[in-house]
Amino acid sequence: TDYYEPEMGGPLLRRIYSFQELVAPDNLAAAKHTTDRLERELARTLPDAPQRPVNLDPGYVCLSKMVLATTKDHAHRVYVGAGIYAESTLRWRHGAFEPWEWTYPDYRTDHYRAFFAEVRALYQQKLRRLEGT
């Protein structure tokens, strides 16, 4: 969507990264504070940058859902501490990720949902290997 264009300029480029090392969900608040700090630093140091040159949203995938961190409270978000809320953005149901009524438009797309399904499959493989050790 073009929601962020006034603040970030356009056209928007999107990248989603998944890290190989497993991280506990209780690190979500600290991760959000780190990404917020990085956003501010990039806005301050990048020459000719728009007001907000990058939007970093940490989250995690587990077998039942994909969760994003946010600083904004809403009825469907759960406070996890240190001013951070967690939102279940996608749920795993009938062998695929499904959006909720509040899921952001980008995360509703087949492309995003397929990406997170791949991440989930890799996560599941890692869990099986860990259980076997």
PDB file of C-alpha atoms in Angstrom:
ATOM      1  CA  THR A   1       0.000   0.000   0.000  1.00  0.00           C
ATOM      2  CA  ASP A   2       1.046   3.644  -0.188  1.00  0.00           C
ATOM      3  CA  TYR A   3       0.295   4.293   3.504  1.00  0.00           C
ATOM      4  CA  TYR A   4       3.921   5.200   4.337  1.00  0.00           C
ATOM      5  CA  GLU A   5       4.750   7.215   1.193  1.00  0.00           C
ATOM      6  CA  PRO A   6       4.066  10.677   2.689  1.00  0.00           C
ATOM      7  CA  GLU A   7       6.489   9.923   5.523  1.00  0.00           C
ATOM      8  CA  MET A   8       9.007   7.769   3.652  1.00  0.00           C
ATOM      9  CA  GLY A   9       8.840   8.947   0.060  1.00  0.00           C
ATOM     10  CA  GLY A  10       8.253   6.623  -2.831  1.00  0.00           C
ATOM     11  CA  PRO A  11       8.295   4.292  -4.468  1.00  0.00           C
ATOM     12  CA  LEU A  12       8.611   2.073  -1.420  1.00  0.00           C
ATOM     13  CA  LEU A  13      10.941  -0.907  -1.484  1.00  0.00           C
ATOM     14  CA  ARG A  14      10.045  -3.784   0.809  1.00  0.00           C
ATOM     15  CA  ARG A  15      12.334  -6.429   2.228  1.00  0.00           C
ATOM     16  CA  ILE A  16      11.583  -9.092   4.780  1.00  0.00           C
ATOM     17  CA  TYR A  17      14.396 -10.924   6.501  1.00  0.00           C
ATOM     18  CA  SER A  18      14.395 -14.042   8.569  1.00  0.00           C
ATOM     19  CA  PHE A  19      17.363 -14.992  10.691  1.00  0.00           C
ATOM     20  CA  GLN A  20      18.681 -18.528  10.975  1.00  0.00           C
ATOM     21  CA  GLU A  21      19.261 -18.505  14.706  1.00  0.00           C
ATOM     22  CA  LEU A  22      16.175 -19.078  16.805  1.00  0.00           C
ATOM     23  CA  VAL A  23      15.283 -16.257  19.173  1.00  0.00           C
ATOM     24  CA  ALA A  24      12.882 -16.565  22.085  1.00  0.00           C
ATOM     25  CA  PRO A  25       9.605 -14.642  21.732  1.00  0.00           C
ATOM     26  CA  ASP A  26      10.272 -12.861  25.025  1.00  0.00           C
ATOM     27  CA  ASN A  27      13.003 -10.892  23.207  1.00  0.00           C
ATOM     28  CA  LEU A  28      10.359  -9.107  21.112  1.00  0.00           C
ATOM     29  CA  ALA A  29      10.237  -5.892  23.172  1.00  0.00           C
ATOM     30  CA  ALA A  30      14.031  -5.533  23.186  1.00  0.00           C
ATOM     31  CA  ALA A  31      14.132  -6.193  19.432  1.00  0.00           C
ATOM     32  CA  LYS A  32      11.534  -3.468  18.817  1.00  0.00           C
ATOM     33  CA  HIS A  33      13.513  -0.962  20.887  1.00  0.00           C
ATOM     34  CA  THR A  34      16.646  -1.850  18.904  1.00  0.00           C
ATOM     35  CA  THR A  35      14.917  -1.405  15.547  1.00  0.00           C
ATOM     36  CA  ASP A  36      13.329   1.884  16.656  1.00  0.00           C
ATOM     37  CA  ARG A  37      16.770   3.159  17.675  1.00  0.00           C
ATOM     38  CA  LEU A  38      18.191   2.078  14.312  1.00  0.00           C
ATOM     39  CA  GLU A  39      15.350   3.843  12.456  1.00  0.00           C
ATOM     40  CA  ARG A  40      16.111   7.102  14.301  1.00  0.00           C
ATOM     41  CA  GLU A  41      19.849   6.760  13.678  1.00  0.00           C
ATOM     42  CA  LEU A  42      19.354   6.184   9.951  1.00  0.00           C
ATOM     43  CA  ALA A  43      16.980   9.151   9.699  1.00  0.00           C
ATOM     44  CA  ARG A  44      19.594  11.335  11.379  1.00  0.00           C
ATOM     45  CA  THR A  45      22.657  10.153   9.451  1.00  0.00           C
ATOM     46  CA  LEU A  46      21.526   9.362   5.900  1.00  0.00           C
ATOM     47  CA  PRO A  47      22.094  12.347   3.603  1.00  0.00           C
ATOM     48  CA  ASP A  48      18.958  13.700   1.901  1.00  0.00           C
ATOM     49  CA  ALA A  49      16.849  11.045   3.613  1.00  0.00           C
ATOM     50  CA  PRO A  50      13.088  11.443   3.894  1.00  0.00           C
ATOM     51  CA  GLN A  51      11.604  11.983   7.350  1.00  0.00           C
ATOM     52  CA  ARG A  52      11.556   8.214   7.881  1.00  0.00           C
ATOM     53  CA  PRO A  53      13.900   6.415   5.478  1.00  0.00           C
ATOM     54  CA  VAL A  54      13.228   2.937   6.841  1.00  0.00           C
ATOM     55  CA  ASN A  55      10.486   1.127   8.750  1.00  0.00           C
ATOM     56  CA  LEU A  56      11.765  -1.864  10.708  1.00  0.00           C
ATOM     57  CA  ASP A  57       9.154  -4.146  12.240  1.00  0.00           C
ATOM     58  CA  PRO A  58      10.535  -7.075  14.217  1.00  0.00           C
ATOM     59  CA  GLY A  59       8.415 -10.109  14.798  1.00  0.00           C
ATOM     60  CA  TYR A  60       8.543 -13.848  14.995  1.00  0.00           C
ATOM     61  CA  VAL A  61       7.032 -16.945  13.449  1.00  0.00           C
ATOM     62  CA  CYS A  62       6.000 -19.973  15.471  1.00  0.00           C
ATOM     63  CA  LEU A  63       3.938 -22.981  14.470  1.00  0.00           C
ATOM     64  CA  SER A  64       0.600 -21.283  15.164  1.00  0.00           C
ATOM     65  CA  LYS A  65       1.115 -17.655  14.154  1.00  0.00           C
ATOM     66  CA  MET A  66       3.237 -14.769  12.906  1.00  0.00           C
ATOM     67  CA  VAL A  67       3.579 -11.926  15.398  1.00  0.00           C
ATOM     68  CA  LEU A  68       4.701  -8.317  14.892  1.00  0.00           C
ATOM     69  CA  ALA A  69       5.862  -5.824  17.511  1.00  0.00           C
ATOM     70  CA  THR A  70       4.436  -2.317  17.713  1.00  0.00           C
ATOM     71  CA  THR A  71       4.417   0.663  20.041  1.00  0.00           C
ATOM     72  CA  LYS A  72       0.724   1.318  19.365  1.00  0.00           C
ATOM     73  CA  ASP A  73      -1.960  -0.210  21.567  1.00  0.00           C
ATOM     74  CA  HIS A  74      -5.192  -1.521  20.104  1.00  0.00           C
ATOM     75  CA  ALA A  75      -7.923  -3.928  21.236  1.00  0.00           C
ATOM     76  CA  HIS A  76      -6.308  -6.923  19.517  1.00  0.00           C
ATOM     77  CA  ARG A  77      -2.758  -6.248  20.731  1.00  0.00           C
ATOM     78  CA  VAL A  78      -1.196  -7.588  23.907  1.00  0.00           C
ATOM     79  CA  TYR A  79       1.221  -5.610  26.042  1.00  0.00           C
ATOM     80  CA  VAL A  80       4.549  -7.447  26.354  1.00  0.00           C
ATOM     81  CA  GLY A  81       6.419  -4.848  28.408  1.00  0.00           C
ATOM     82  CA  ALA A  82       8.639  -1.793  28.036  1.00  0.00           C
ATOM     83  CA  GLY A  83       6.049   0.095  25.987  1.00  0.00           C
ATOM     84  CA  ILE A  84       5.731  -2.641  23.346  1.00  0.00           C
ATOM     85  CA  TYR A  85       2.683  -4.571  22.151  1.00  0.00           C
ATOM     86  CA  ALA A  86       2.501  -7.825  20.199  1.00  0.00           C
ATOM     87  CA  GLU A  87       0.042  -8.420  17.394  1.00  0.00           C
ATOM     88  CA  SER A  88      -0.830 -11.814  15.985  1.00  0.00           C
ATOM     89  CA  THR A  89      -0.737 -10.750  12.336  1.00  0.00           C
ATOM     90  CA  LEU A  90      -1.265 -14.126  10.669  1.00  0.00           C
ATOM     91  CA  ARG A  91      -2.599 -17.411  12.035  1.00  0.00           C
ATOM     92  CA  TRP A  92      -1.746 -20.914  10.835  1.00  0.00           C
ATOM     93  CA  ARG A  93      -4.935 -22.692   9.861  1.00  0.00           C
ATOM     94  CA  HIS A  94      -5.706 -25.557   7.487  1.00  0.00           C
ATOM     95  CA  GLY A  95      -2.083 -25.776   6.345  1.00  0.00           C
ATOM     96  CA  ALA A  96      -1.556 -22.104   5.489  1.00  0.00           C
ATOM     97  CA  PHE A  97      -1.226 -18.681   7.030  1.00  0.00           C
ATOM     98  CA  GLU A  98      -4.484 -16.737   7.122  1.00  0.00           C
ATOM     99  CA  PRO A  99      -4.932 -13.038   7.862  1.00  0.00           C
ATOM    100  CA  TRP A 100      -7.060 -11.607  10.631  1.00  0.00           C
ATOM    101  CA  GLU A 101      -9.496  -8.747  10.052  1.00  0.00           C
ATOM    102  CA  TRP A 102      -6.798  -6.338  11.361  1.00  0.00           C
ATOM    103  CA  THR A 103      -3.912  -7.733   9.302  1.00  0.00           C
ATOM    104  CA  TYR A 104      -2.109  -5.040   7.280  1.00  0.00           C
ATOM    105  CA  PRO A 105      -2.834  -5.254   3.516  1.00  0.00           C
ATOM    106  CA  ASP A 106       0.740  -6.221   2.573  1.00  0.00           C
ATOM    107  CA  TYR A 107       0.690  -9.164   4.959  1.00  0.00           C
ATOM    108  CA  ARG A 108      -2.576 -10.402   3.446  1.00  0.00           C
ATOM    109  CA  THR A 109      -0.972 -11.016   0.054  1.00  0.00           C
ATOM    110  CA  ASP A 110      -0.213 -14.513  -1.193  1.00  0.00           C
ATOM    111  CA  HIS A 111       3.442 -13.506  -1.577  1.00  0.00           C
ATOM    112  CA  TYR A 112       3.894 -12.535   2.070  1.00  0.00           C
ATOM    113  CA  ARG A 113       1.894 -15.465   3.366  1.00  0.00           C
ATOM    114  CA  ALA A 114       3.934 -17.908   1.255  1.00  0.00           C
ATOM    115  CA  PHE A 115       7.165 -16.374   2.555  1.00  0.00           C
ATOM    116  CA  PHE A 116       6.085 -16.805   6.166  1.00  0.00           C
ATOM    117  CA  ALA A 117       4.943 -20.364   5.435  1.00  0.00           C
ATOM    118  CA  GLU A 118       8.501 -21.105   4.245  1.00  0.00           C
ATOM    119  CA  VAL A 119       9.906 -19.540   7.406  1.00  0.00           C
ATOM    120  CA  ARG A 120       7.510 -21.660   9.453  1.00  0.00           C
ATOM    121  CA  ALA A 121       8.647 -24.834   7.650  1.00  0.00           C
ATOM    122  CA  LEU A 122      12.295 -24.003   8.403  1.00  0.00           C
ATOM    123  CA  TYR A 123      11.392 -23.281  12.017  1.00  0.00           C
ATOM    124  CA  GLN A 124       9.593 -26.621  12.261  1.00  0.00           C
ATOM    125  CA  GLN A 125      12.667 -28.421  10.875  1.00  0.00           C
ATOM    126  CA  LYS A 126      14.888 -26.726  13.457  1.00  0.00           C
ATOM    127  CA  LEU A 127      12.531 -27.702  16.265  1.00  0.00           C
ATOM    128  CA  ARG A 128      12.598 -31.327  15.133  1.00  0.00           C
ATOM    129  CA  ARG A 129      16.395 -31.313  15.040  1.00  0.00           C
ATOM    130  CA  LEU A 130      16.543 -29.786  18.520  1.00  0.00           C
ATOM    131  CA  GLU A 131      14.110 -32.371  19.861  1.00  0.00           C
ATOM    132  CA  GLY A 132      16.286 -35.112  18.389  1.00  0.00           C
ATOM    133  CA  THR A 133      19.432 -33.956  20.208  1.00  0.00           C
TER     134      THR A 133
END
